[in-house]
Amino acid sequence: MHTMATLISSVSDIDLSSNPILQKLSSSTIPHHTYAHTLSMTSDELVTNVPLPSTAETHTKNLFLKDKKHGLFLVCVSPDAAVNTKELGKMLKLEGKVNLRLADETLMMEKLGVKKGCV
């Protein structure tokens, strides 16, 4: 397990300036903190690998979803949230046939510039 000091020093050693997600957050003036950590393939692994500095912060489970008719969606939820894609489609007000499913790693790399476990 990493300490917060280790994570902060790790971030300073990594050049994240070309990351399109962080560029978008910064250009939109959306406040955010970036933590470097061991690759975590699940939100449970992330919670274990990345301790947060306070209980006021939370981890997220990020789902990159695709639908043939409606496009791509990056959905961020609490790590313990169950996601019903049929209900999610209704919440997003998607019309007609909705078939939301997880995007594959190739599409993640093409659209987000990240591998599975990095979203």
C-alpha positions as MATLAB code, in Angstrom:
seq = 'MHTMATLISSVSDIDLSSNPILQKLSSSTIPHHTYAHTLSMTSDELVTNVPLPSTAETHTKNLFLKDKKHGLFLVCVSPDAAVNTKELGKMLKLEGKVNLRLADETLMMEKLGVKKGCV';
ca = [
       0.000    0.000    0.000;
       1.255    3.499   -0.845;
       1.324    6.430    1.526;
       0.002    9.814    0.426;
       3.567   11.241    0.497;
       4.691    8.490   -1.890;
       1.765    9.188   -4.203;
       2.410   12.925   -4.239;
       6.101   12.469   -5.014;
       5.181    9.961   -7.736;
       2.872   12.460   -9.411;
       5.599   15.092   -9.566;
       7.795   12.628  -11.498;
       5.191   11.956  -14.191;
       4.474   14.294  -17.102;
       0.692   14.334  -17.425;
       0.519   17.449  -19.611;
      -0.455   15.481  -22.726;
      -3.297   13.569  -21.045;
      -6.486   14.652  -22.875;
      -8.747   14.115  -19.865;
      -6.615   16.296  -17.610;
      -6.310   18.914  -20.361;
     -10.102   19.063  -20.627;
     -10.546   19.330  -16.854;
      -7.992   22.141  -16.672;
      -9.390   24.066  -19.643;
     -12.879   23.790  -18.153;
     -11.576   25.061  -14.799;
     -12.952   21.953  -13.100;
     -11.092   21.517   -9.794;
      -9.318   18.171   -9.560;
      -6.425   16.342   -7.929;
      -4.398   13.732   -9.772;
      -2.879   10.804   -7.918;
      -0.368    8.381   -9.394;
      -0.935    4.839   -8.196;
      -0.488    1.179   -8.940;
      -2.621    0.032  -11.851;
      -5.985   -0.929  -10.404;
      -8.280   -2.961  -12.632;
     -11.278   -2.604  -10.322;
     -12.611    0.073   -8.008;
     -12.039   -2.300   -5.075;
      -8.337   -2.496   -5.980;
      -8.224    1.298   -6.279;
      -9.667    1.783   -2.798;
      -7.017   -0.606   -1.440;
      -4.090    0.825   -3.455;
      -4.816    4.531   -3.052;
      -5.540    5.808    0.437;
      -7.164    9.231    0.401;
      -5.985   12.013    2.726;
      -9.401   12.609    4.300;
     -12.890   11.177    4.594;
     -14.173   14.278    2.766;
     -12.754   12.775   -0.452;
     -13.947    9.687   -2.283;
     -12.799    7.342   -4.982;
     -14.840    6.862   -8.131;
     -15.716    3.946  -10.322;
     -15.400    5.195  -13.900;
     -17.246    3.308  -16.624;
     -16.536    4.056  -20.272;
     -19.683    2.886  -22.037;
     -20.674    2.705  -25.676;
     -23.947    2.409  -27.486;
     -24.074    1.859  -31.244;
     -26.876    4.390  -31.740;
     -26.201    6.910  -28.963;
     -22.406    7.114  -28.795;
     -19.916    7.086  -25.941;
     -20.378    7.890  -22.265;
     -17.957    8.235  -19.351;
     -19.972    7.612  -16.203;
     -18.480    8.224  -12.757;
     -20.161    6.678   -9.730;
     -19.341    5.718   -6.167;
     -17.131    2.594   -6.005;
     -19.887    0.623   -4.281;
     -22.640    1.656   -6.715;
     -24.369   -0.969   -8.812;
     -24.999    0.314  -12.341;
     -28.046   -0.900  -14.225;
     -27.369    0.097  -17.839;
     -31.040   -0.086  -18.812;
     -31.954    2.343  -16.036;
     -28.918    4.487  -16.865;
     -30.150    4.795  -20.445;
     -33.478    6.080  -19.120;
     -31.729    8.527  -16.781;
     -29.717    9.843  -19.743;
     -33.007   10.204  -21.658;
     -31.738    8.010  -24.488;
     -34.543    7.180  -26.900;
     -35.263    4.050  -28.874;
     -33.231    0.894  -28.503;
     -30.489    1.353  -25.910;
     -27.664   -1.168  -25.528;
     -25.077    0.438  -23.239;
     -22.047   -1.779  -22.661;
     -18.456   -1.362  -21.567;
     -16.156   -0.089  -24.297;
     -13.151   -2.241  -25.139;
      -9.564   -1.205  -24.437;
      -8.909   -0.296  -28.093;
     -11.699    2.280  -28.041;
     -10.534    3.583  -24.655;
      -7.064    4.151  -26.054;
      -8.410    5.765  -29.232;
     -10.870    8.127  -27.523;
      -9.382    8.725  -24.066;
      -5.713    7.888  -24.558;
      -5.755    5.422  -21.645;
      -5.659    1.676  -21.083;
      -8.129   -0.443  -19.140;
      -7.689    0.237  -15.444;
      -6.678    3.874  -16.021;
     -10.085    5.507  -16.413;
];
